[in-house]
């Protein structure tokens, strides 16, 4: 596969995934994403010219509450979006009436959400989104203003803002492909890495709603790709700038992205064939650059004395005593919630897969990661560094969840979706899949697409249950479109999945072949060098590969002509 065809295939795959995300966005009932009404409220408040109040000062506008009633997300007469008032999806806990049985206003009678005040008369619920940086919300407000959506009905407004979020996640698939390539995968196997997001349906459930998670996911993907680049070449001003700059941008999404500071430190401090002065300087410059660009968190420390102030306060039950806390109870609920919400729990932690399905998906993922680490070869160090934020985030989430449990009696905040900003690390899974050759390629494609389709069908069943599987009339009515249009949309969804499978099977036919040399292509593993460039001079102009010399190195891409594969590289 030539470089040109590789780039074209990457662009095509990214486009097809965006189409799938757009269908998910249409399928998700209005305001059904976690805290989606609050995110919309903050966007519309900025669009209304009412800025970014102090944490805890902003309230959910009464227009937002009215839109929630019309959408059926809350019960008739409810005045907030708390759990006691929310309707439930079909596979959710039956605390209140099911969404499927709730009246939803027809499209022509749906109201607008404008203007939104900081604290409108009669507002009862705090909009806690002002604890986050305002960049995502300001971008959404610009979209609203640019497209004159102030007076649009809430369903049309919501769909546009959901598409805005999907655009922010476009870097995910290219970053998967790029990272796999950097870790030593050939071009065709790197393209298979671009299918891995399909096997995590909740990633599509999250990217298909209005949430600042979309910005965090897209920006986090860029950080991981930059770290992969820094880990597979010598330290240079370019790699330092890319890592520091991308992390600085990502810090404008949400506080959890601070966890990506761990791989920033590791990738430079563990660099081989570099002096300690170079390693320390690179770490400091990249870290300071990230904090300087993402200065919001430093401002919080100056203003409030904490990195992230609380957006709202939850009072514990009157009879609650922290001495009553049981770690076994906390861990059981936290682990179940964490694994469920990584793969499913669509909506407000509702449309959850059967437990056996979740455990199978979790087991497959863990085995795939462990096997790929065994088969990673020379890039294992970089791969481990890419995986390191998962460990840091899991520990942070559990500690935060335990603290919250002690103070409120509620196990909350331990959700799998918080790992999505570093999900690109899973691109390394293809390093292990190469061992299984063409059949491994094909089975992986079938698995990823199959899990994605199952997730979408489960969302439809949870949101619009019908006598057979899903009620398409209800689906179309809730989405504010006609049934024929919905049929076209679902047909496109099917065709796109078939197109992805067809492409994957075509790539699999030649997965064992080395990449065609067009002047810019060989990975570090194909060159037979260490993942940090061991054995190369500090400023190489020529680099031998597996005993071959005379190939001029392209220093911009740090690559040389590919050579015949060795058995140690697996069955490519």
C-alpha positions as MATLAB code, in Angstrom:
seq = 'XXXXXXXXXXXXXXXXXXXXXXXXXXXXXXXXXXXXXXXXXXXXXXXXXXXXXXXXXXXXXXXXXXXXXXXXXXXXXXXXXXXXXXXXXXXXXXXXXXXXXXXXXXXXXXXXXXXXXXXXXXXXXXXXXXXXXXXXXXXXXXXXXXXXXXXXXXXXXXXXXXXXXXXXXXXXXXXXXXXXXXXXXXXXXXXXXXXXXXXXXXXXXXXXXXXXXXXXXXXXXXXXXXXXXXXXXXXXXXXXXXXXXXXXXXXXXXXXXXXXXXXXXXXXXXXXXXXXXXXXXXXXXXXXXXXXXXXXXXXXXXXXXXXXXXXXXXXXXXXXXXXXXXXXXXXXXXXXXXXXXXXXXXXXXXXXXXXXXXXXXXXXXXXXXXXXXXXXXXXXXXXXXXXXXXXXXXXXXXXXXXXXXXXXXXXXXXXXXXXXXXXXXXXXXXXXXXXXXXXXXXXXXXXXXXXXXXXXXXXXXXXXXXXXXXXXXXXXXXXXXXXXXXXXXXXXXXXXXXXXXXXXXXXXXXXXXXXXXXXXXXXXXXXXXXXXXXXXXXXXXXXXXXXXXXXXXXXXXXXXXXXXXXXXXXXX';
ca = [
       0.000    0.000    0.000;
       1.457    3.346   -1.033;
       1.424    6.403    1.177;
      -1.160    8.114   -1.026;
      -3.593    5.205   -0.935;
      -3.024    4.893    2.819;
      -3.957    8.531    3.405;
      -7.019    8.206    1.187;
      -8.139    5.077    2.998;
      -7.683    6.830    6.359;
      -9.780    9.798    5.241;
     -12.492    7.514    3.875;
     -12.660    5.463    7.066;
     -12.851    8.636    9.168;
     -15.712    9.924    7.001;
     -17.629    6.653    7.313;
     -17.267    6.674   11.095;
     -18.554   10.267   11.223;
     -21.668    9.107    9.339;
     -22.219    6.384   11.937;
     -21.816    8.931   14.727;
     -24.384   11.185   13.057;
     -26.932    8.360   12.969;
     -26.286    7.693   16.644;
     -26.871   11.392   17.323;
     -30.255   11.190   15.630;
     -31.193    7.993   17.474;
     -30.425    9.290   20.964;
     -33.587   10.876   22.435;
     -33.363   14.573   23.202;
     -31.416   15.608   26.315;
     -30.709   11.935   27.033;
     -26.949   12.266   27.306;
     -25.428   12.657   30.800;
     -26.086   16.249   31.903;
     -26.995   17.147   28.317;
     -29.624   19.735   29.383;
     -26.968   21.460   31.487;
     -24.490   21.575   28.615;
     -27.145   23.011   26.283;
     -28.184   25.514   28.952;
     -24.603   26.813   29.286;
     -24.170   27.098   25.511;
     -27.403   29.017   25.152;
     -26.562   31.264   28.103;
     -23.368   32.352   26.342;
     -25.296   32.746   23.078;
     -27.714   34.974   25.017;
     -24.831   37.219   26.101;
     -24.862   36.151   29.756;
     -21.343   34.787   29.889;
     -19.687   32.396   32.305;
     -20.794   32.970   35.933;
     -18.976   31.836   39.043;
     -19.310   28.108   39.829;
     -22.618   27.523   41.586;
     -24.212   30.817   40.463;
     -25.707   29.681   37.151;
     -29.130   28.036   37.146;
     -31.004   25.864   34.678;
     -33.316   28.252   32.857;
     -37.067   27.657   32.984;
     -37.083   27.482   29.161;
     -34.721   24.518   29.426;
     -37.074   22.856   31.909;
     -39.995   23.387   29.559;
     -38.033   21.844   26.692;
     -37.257   18.876   28.936;
     -40.945   18.333   29.631;
     -41.767   18.574   25.920;
     -39.014   16.067   25.122;
     -40.216   13.568   27.712;
     -36.884   13.458   29.520;
     -38.603   14.538   32.754;
     -42.053   13.735   34.046;
     -44.925   16.218   33.538;
     -44.835   18.911   36.185;
     -41.153   18.354   37.075;
     -39.031   21.440   37.718;
     -35.534   19.961   37.470;
     -33.540   17.168   35.826;
     -32.658   15.259   38.984;
     -33.048   11.471   39.004;
     -36.330   11.558   40.888;
     -37.927   13.391   37.942;
     -36.300   11.739   34.920;
     -38.110    9.173   32.833;
     -36.290    5.904   32.187;
     -35.155    4.037   29.119;
     -36.474    0.513   28.594;
     -33.346   -1.193   29.977;
     -32.952    1.264   32.837;
     -34.059    0.981   36.461;
     -37.856    1.539   36.645;
     -37.693    4.357   39.210;
     -40.127    6.502   37.233;
     -42.290    5.938   34.207;
     -40.575    4.764   31.047;
     -39.695    7.238   28.344;
     -41.497    4.997   25.846;
     -44.758    5.665   27.725;
     -44.225    9.410   28.096;
     -45.936   12.005   25.927;
     -43.563   13.951   23.654;
     -44.652   17.154   21.969;
     -44.817   16.988   18.147;
     -42.110   18.806   16.208;
     -44.301   21.739   15.186;
     -45.125   22.537   18.831;
     -41.623   22.349   20.252;
     -40.364   25.534   21.866;
     -37.047   27.353   21.574;
     -34.451   27.755   24.332;
     -33.632   31.437   24.061;
     -32.736   33.665   25.769;
     -31.195   31.877   28.741;
     -30.528   33.907   31.879;
     -27.950   33.323   34.594;
     -30.652   32.782   37.207;
     -34.152   33.187   35.807;
     -37.095   33.702   38.139;
     -38.413   30.332   39.206;
     -35.176   28.457   38.372;
     -34.484   25.736   40.941;
     -31.576   23.619   39.670;
     -27.911   24.609   39.568;
     -26.098   24.457   36.232;
     -22.789   22.997   37.407;
     -21.079   23.291   34.014;
     -19.380   26.541   35.033;
     -16.879   24.420   36.974;
     -15.404   23.560   33.543;
     -13.458   25.798   31.131;
     -15.803   27.743   28.799;
     -14.130   27.016   25.441;
     -16.409   24.149   24.334;
     -19.487   26.157   25.272;
     -18.255   29.318   23.586;
     -17.708   27.287   20.412;
     -21.259   25.972   20.622;
     -22.577   29.499   21.095;
     -20.688   30.608   17.971;
     -22.398   27.806   16.032;
     -25.791   28.939   17.329;
     -25.106   32.525   16.339;
     -23.570   31.690   12.967;
     -26.556   29.562   11.935;
     -29.231   31.827   13.513;
     -30.524   29.042   15.730;
     -31.645   31.233   18.619;
     -35.331   30.773   17.821;
     -35.073   27.249   16.380;
     -37.122   24.507   18.058;
     -35.082   22.560   20.569;
     -34.892   19.393   18.442;
     -33.229   21.170   15.509;
     -30.949   23.111   17.846;
     -29.949   19.891   19.576;
     -29.113   18.066   16.361;
     -26.850   20.886   15.174;
     -25.042   21.060   18.525;
     -24.624   17.286   18.473;
     -23.045   17.522   15.022;
     -20.762   20.238   16.384;
     -19.584   17.770   19.013;
     -19.063   15.032   16.421;
     -16.829   17.378   14.420;
     -14.712   17.858   17.543;
     -14.154   14.088   17.733;
     -12.938   13.748   14.126;
      -9.284   13.364   15.283;
     -10.090   10.027   16.967;
      -9.909    7.655   13.978;
      -6.861    9.333   12.339;
      -5.104    9.303   15.722;
      -5.789    5.576   16.118;
      -4.315    4.936   12.691;
      -1.333    7.247   13.197;
      -0.531    5.837   16.642;
      -0.661    2.241   15.395;
       1.656    3.215   12.567;
       4.075    4.870   14.991;
       4.070    1.777   17.191;
       5.293   -0.326   14.275;
       2.185   -1.527   12.432;
       2.216   -1.632    8.642;
      -0.212    0.633    6.850;
      -2.923   -1.976    6.403;
      -2.734   -3.060   10.026;
      -2.793    0.589   11.104;
      -6.057    0.980    9.194;
      -7.495   -1.902   11.227;
      -6.723    0.123   14.354;
      -9.143    2.720   12.989;
     -11.962    0.185   13.464;
     -11.306   -0.341   17.182;
     -13.574    2.581   18.264;
     -16.528    0.711   16.734;
     -16.172   -1.956   19.426;
     -16.928    0.576   22.181;
     -20.573    1.574   21.526;
     -20.776    4.045   24.387;
     -18.051    6.070   22.674;
     -20.642    6.698   19.966;
     -23.361    7.244   22.549;
     -21.198    9.902   24.200;
     -19.962   11.607   21.029;
     -23.540   11.719   19.727;
     -24.865   14.055   22.433;
     -24.163   17.622   23.561;
     -21.331   17.335   26.083;
     -17.869   18.748   26.654;
     -16.686   15.139   26.564;
     -16.604   15.453   22.773;
     -13.956   18.178   23.006;
     -12.054   16.145   25.605;
     -12.153   13.026   23.406;
     -10.965   14.799   20.253;
      -8.270   16.844   21.979;
      -7.169   13.836   24.032;
      -6.724   11.842   20.824;
      -4.348   14.506   19.509;
      -2.337   14.392   22.734;
      -1.969   10.617   22.506;
      -0.874   10.835   18.864;
       1.703   13.482   19.790;
       3.019   11.281   22.606;
       3.263    8.329   20.195;
       5.342   10.497   17.870;
       7.554   11.711   20.704;
       8.076    8.124   21.850;
       9.250    6.875   18.484;
      11.866    9.453   17.582;
      14.594   11.521   19.160;
      13.663   14.453   21.353;
      13.403   17.616   19.270;
      11.783   21.047   19.538;
       9.031   19.719   17.275;
       8.051   16.796   19.505;
       8.247   18.947   22.636;
       6.014   21.580   21.027;
       3.499   19.007   19.774;
       3.132   17.269   23.133;
       2.999   20.467   25.182;
       0.776   22.317   22.734;
      -1.737   19.518   22.282;
      -2.022   18.939   26.025;
      -2.439   22.672   26.587;
      -5.371   22.675   24.159;
      -6.850   19.563   25.772;
      -6.758   21.206   29.207;
      -9.441   23.605   27.975;
     -11.921   20.729   27.845;
     -12.134   19.370   31.405;
      -9.990   18.765   34.460;
      -9.570   15.034   33.919;
      -7.193   15.794   31.046;
      -4.620   16.823   33.647;
      -4.009   13.072   33.955;
      -2.304   13.201   30.553;
       0.545   15.001   32.256;
       1.741   11.555   33.377;
       2.638   10.272   29.883;
       4.095   13.693   29.075;
       6.612   13.246   31.869;
       7.273    9.575   31.137;
       7.747    9.938   27.384;
      10.592   12.404   27.788;
      12.136   11.218   31.057;
      12.370    7.600   29.832;
      13.838    8.545   26.460;
      16.826    6.452   25.483;
      20.088    7.765   24.063;
      19.419   11.245   25.420;
      21.313   13.132   28.105;
      19.604   13.851   31.400;
      19.843   17.538   30.606;
      17.928   17.007   27.355;
      15.291   14.840   29.032;
      14.687   17.206   31.941;
      14.636   20.262   29.678;
      12.132   18.647   27.305;
       9.890   17.620   30.198;
       9.930   21.072   31.777;
       9.385   22.938   28.516;
       6.513   20.664   27.433;
       4.900   20.755   30.885;
       5.192   24.511   31.313;
       3.906   25.042   27.765;
       0.873   22.854   28.475;
       0.044   24.740   31.677;
       0.660   28.112   30.023;
      -1.686   27.293   27.146;
      -4.259   25.621   29.400;
      -3.972   28.323   32.079;
      -7.582   27.963   33.266;
      -6.597   25.578   36.068;
      -3.908   27.886   37.375;
      -6.507   30.661   37.441;
      -8.776   28.412   39.518;
      -6.028   27.922   42.092;
      -5.492   31.677   42.258;
      -9.217   32.479   42.522;
     -10.576   29.579   44.569;
      -7.570   27.803   46.045;
      -8.483   24.533   44.275;
      -7.848   23.088   40.824;
     -11.557   22.632   40.088;
     -14.252   24.158   42.299;
     -17.423   22.185   42.903;
     -20.291   23.116   40.610;
     -22.914   22.233   43.186;
     -23.272   20.666   46.616;
     -25.103   17.415   47.323;
     -26.460   17.031   50.857;
     -26.216   13.550   52.398;
     -29.245   11.828   53.944;
     -29.974   12.981   57.490;
     -29.235    9.544   58.909;
     -25.947    9.081   57.027;
     -22.729    8.575   58.995;
     -19.386    8.072   57.150;
     -18.685    5.280   59.647;
     -21.434    3.341   57.888;
     -19.438    3.270   54.650;
     -18.405   -0.182   53.446;
     -15.582   -0.428   50.915;
     -16.870   -3.728   49.533;
     -20.236   -2.109   48.816;
     -18.561    0.889   47.208;
     -16.174   -1.175   45.086;
     -18.895   -3.543   43.843;
     -21.113   -0.699   42.666;
     -18.198    1.352   41.329;
     -16.750   -1.541   39.318;
     -20.120   -2.484   37.867;
     -20.929    1.119   36.977;
     -17.454    1.656   35.535;
     -17.470   -1.387   33.243;
     -21.100   -0.923   32.214;
     -20.652    2.733   31.330;
     -17.473    2.060   29.352;
     -19.343   -0.064   26.822;
     -23.013    0.909   27.236;
     -25.319    2.521   29.831;
     -26.716    4.812   27.146;
     -28.565    7.873   28.370;
     -28.176    8.797   32.037;
     -26.529    5.450   32.915;
     -29.624    3.571   31.749;
     -29.529    1.465   28.571;
     -27.050   -1.062   29.934;
     -26.004   -4.257   28.153;
     -26.766   -7.583   29.849;
     -24.037   -8.253   32.402;
     -22.636  -11.240   30.513;
     -22.201   -9.104   27.369;
     -20.351   -6.413   29.299;
     -18.030   -8.932   30.944;
     -17.283  -10.615   27.612;
     -16.433   -7.265   25.996;
     -14.305   -6.281   28.988;
     -12.468   -9.615   28.997;
     -11.786   -9.463   25.256;
     -10.381   -5.953   25.597;
      -8.112   -6.832   28.520;
      -6.780   -9.968   26.797;
      -6.185   -8.040   23.566;
      -4.179   -5.370   25.412;
      -2.106   -7.901   27.348;
      -1.375   -9.968   24.233;
      -0.395   -6.868   22.268;
       2.021   -5.879   25.041;
       3.664   -9.283   24.747;
       3.955   -8.905   20.963;
       4.830   -5.201   20.945;
       8.555   -5.741   20.516;
      10.736   -2.651   20.288;
       7.912   -0.161   20.846;
       6.704   -1.741   24.100;
       8.010    1.122   26.233;
       6.116    3.731   24.240;
       2.998    1.545   24.241;
       3.125    1.206   28.035;
       3.509    4.966   28.393;
       0.442    5.472   26.202;
      -1.512    3.115   28.467;
      -0.313    4.789   31.677;
      -3.106    7.430   31.858;
      -5.684    4.638   32.175;
      -4.113    3.540   35.438;
      -3.853    7.108   36.687;
      -7.431    7.957   35.769;
      -8.882    4.777   37.262;
      -7.102    5.431   40.563;
      -8.184    9.084   40.510;
     -11.817    8.226   39.745;
     -11.992    5.599   42.473;
     -10.412    7.910   45.057;
     -12.777   10.705   44.067;
     -15.729    8.310   44.113;
     -14.776    7.006   47.552;
     -14.505   10.535   48.928;
     -17.890   11.391   47.448;
     -19.353    8.195   48.935;
     -18.072    9.071   52.403;
     -19.564   12.544   52.285;
     -22.884   11.869   50.530;
     -23.565    8.082   50.746;
     -23.840    8.065   46.935;
     -21.486    6.146   44.640;
     -21.144    8.555   41.737;
     -18.612    9.852   39.232;
     -16.956    6.492   38.521;
     -17.834    6.230   34.847;
     -16.015    4.488   32.032;
     -16.562    7.341   29.599;
     -14.010    9.390   31.518;
     -11.300    7.175   29.988;
     -12.214    8.105   26.419;
      -9.726   10.999   26.094;
      -6.873    8.450   26.203;
      -8.667    5.685   24.289;
      -6.271    6.056   21.350;
      -3.765    4.008   23.359;
      -5.786    0.956   22.306;
      -4.381    1.414   18.803;
      -1.522   -0.760   20.012;
      -3.860   -3.760   20.078;
      -3.076   -4.394   16.412;
       0.506   -5.213   17.390;
      -0.816   -8.465   18.807;
      -3.440   -9.068   16.144;
      -0.760   -9.197   13.424;
       0.283  -12.591   14.763;
      -2.984  -14.108   13.507;
      -2.542  -12.919    9.936;
      -5.381  -12.398    7.452;
      -7.931  -14.334    9.486;
      -7.142  -12.277   12.551;
      -7.676   -9.155   10.465;
     -11.034  -10.334    9.155;
     -12.310  -11.584   12.513;
     -11.310   -8.331   14.188;
     -13.207   -6.350   11.542;
     -16.284   -8.548   12.039;
     -16.009   -8.215   15.810;
     -15.677   -4.422   15.885;
     -18.472   -3.781   13.381;
     -20.667   -6.439   15.000;
     -20.301   -4.948   18.486;
     -21.025   -1.491   17.111;
     -24.197   -2.644   15.363;
     -25.316   -4.530   18.483;
     -24.830   -1.370   20.523;
     -26.919    0.678   18.109;
     -29.696   -1.918   18.094;
     -29.613   -1.940   21.893;
     -29.959    1.845   21.947;
     -32.972    1.624   19.639;
     -34.552   -1.085   21.792;
     -33.899    0.903   24.986;
     -35.257    4.167   23.587;
     -38.067    3.028   21.298;
     -39.142   -0.499   22.316;
     -41.626   -2.112   19.957;
     -43.465   -5.387   19.494;
     -40.577   -6.888   17.508;
     -37.526   -4.830   18.439;
     -37.950   -1.090   17.928;
     -40.899    1.174   17.175;
     -39.818    3.153   14.109;
     -42.918    5.363   14.238;
     -42.009    6.467   17.753;
     -38.356    6.883   16.704;
     -39.312    9.184   13.816;
     -41.817   11.121   15.933;
     -39.319   11.778   18.724;
     -36.575   12.766   16.246;
     -38.957   15.140   14.487;
     -38.631   13.534   11.061;
     -40.882   11.432    8.830;
     -40.766    7.636    8.767;
     -39.530    7.532    5.122;
     -36.618    9.818    6.045;
     -35.822    7.584    9.002;
     -35.814    4.520    6.761;
     -33.310    6.248    4.474;
     -31.126    7.117    7.469;
     -31.172    3.547    8.775;
     -30.423    2.225    5.294;
     -27.392    4.501    5.129;
     -26.309    3.170    8.529;
     -26.458   -0.406    7.247;
     -24.646    0.444    4.005;
     -21.865    2.279    5.824;
     -21.234   -0.704    8.085;
     -21.147   -2.981    5.041;
     -18.747   -0.570    3.332;
     -16.410   -0.638    6.352;
     -16.463   -4.437    6.368;
     -15.817   -4.580    2.628;
     -12.850   -2.221    2.936;
     -11.457   -4.199    5.857;
     -11.687   -7.472    3.944;
      -9.948   -5.873    0.960;
      -7.147   -4.603    3.189;
      -6.892   -8.034    4.820;
      -6.122   -9.706    1.493;
      -2.725   -8.021    1.398;
      -2.172   -7.544    5.140;
       0.930   -9.758    5.017;
       2.644   -7.698    2.332;
       5.203   -4.971    3.140;
       4.291   -1.396    2.371;
       5.268   -0.016   -1.013;
       8.133    2.463   -0.828;
       7.236    5.901   -2.079;
       9.956    7.844   -0.318;
       8.406    8.411    3.093;
       7.199    5.220    4.642;
       8.920    2.685    6.935;
       8.112    2.363   10.549;
      10.769    2.149   13.216;
      10.132   -1.563   13.680;
      10.589   -2.184    9.959;
      13.941   -0.423   10.255;
      14.979   -2.757   13.050;
      15.794    0.012   15.494;
      14.721    0.709   19.034;
      11.486    2.592   19.640;
      13.582    5.530   20.809;
      16.000    5.308   17.882;
      18.654    3.232   19.612;
      21.706    2.768   17.465;
      21.094    5.898   15.371;
      23.367    8.908   15.527;
      21.978   12.034   17.173;
      21.444   13.783   13.840;
      21.285   11.012   11.241;
      21.353   11.683    7.561;
      21.577    8.055    6.524;
      20.239    5.005    8.329;
      20.798    1.333    7.532;
      17.848   -1.019    7.794;
      18.332   -4.743    8.501;
      21.783   -4.694    6.998;
      20.831   -2.597    3.959;
      22.543    0.734    3.545;
      22.372    3.619    1.174;
      18.758    4.601    1.866;
      18.537    8.263    2.529;
      16.464    8.996    5.608;
      13.575   11.427    5.472;
      14.230   13.337    8.685;
      10.851   15.042    8.616;
       9.003   11.745    8.952;
      11.880    9.860   10.634;
      11.345    7.024    8.149;
      13.275    5.146    5.471;
      12.450    2.656    2.763;
      10.759   -0.501    4.028;
      12.568   -3.801    3.783;
      11.596   -7.433    3.865;
       9.899   -8.414    7.093;
      11.577  -10.667    9.612;
       9.786  -13.473   11.468;
      10.188  -11.541   14.720;
       7.759   -8.967   13.442;
       4.855  -11.415   13.395;
       2.796  -12.604   10.479;
       1.992   -9.364    8.670;
];
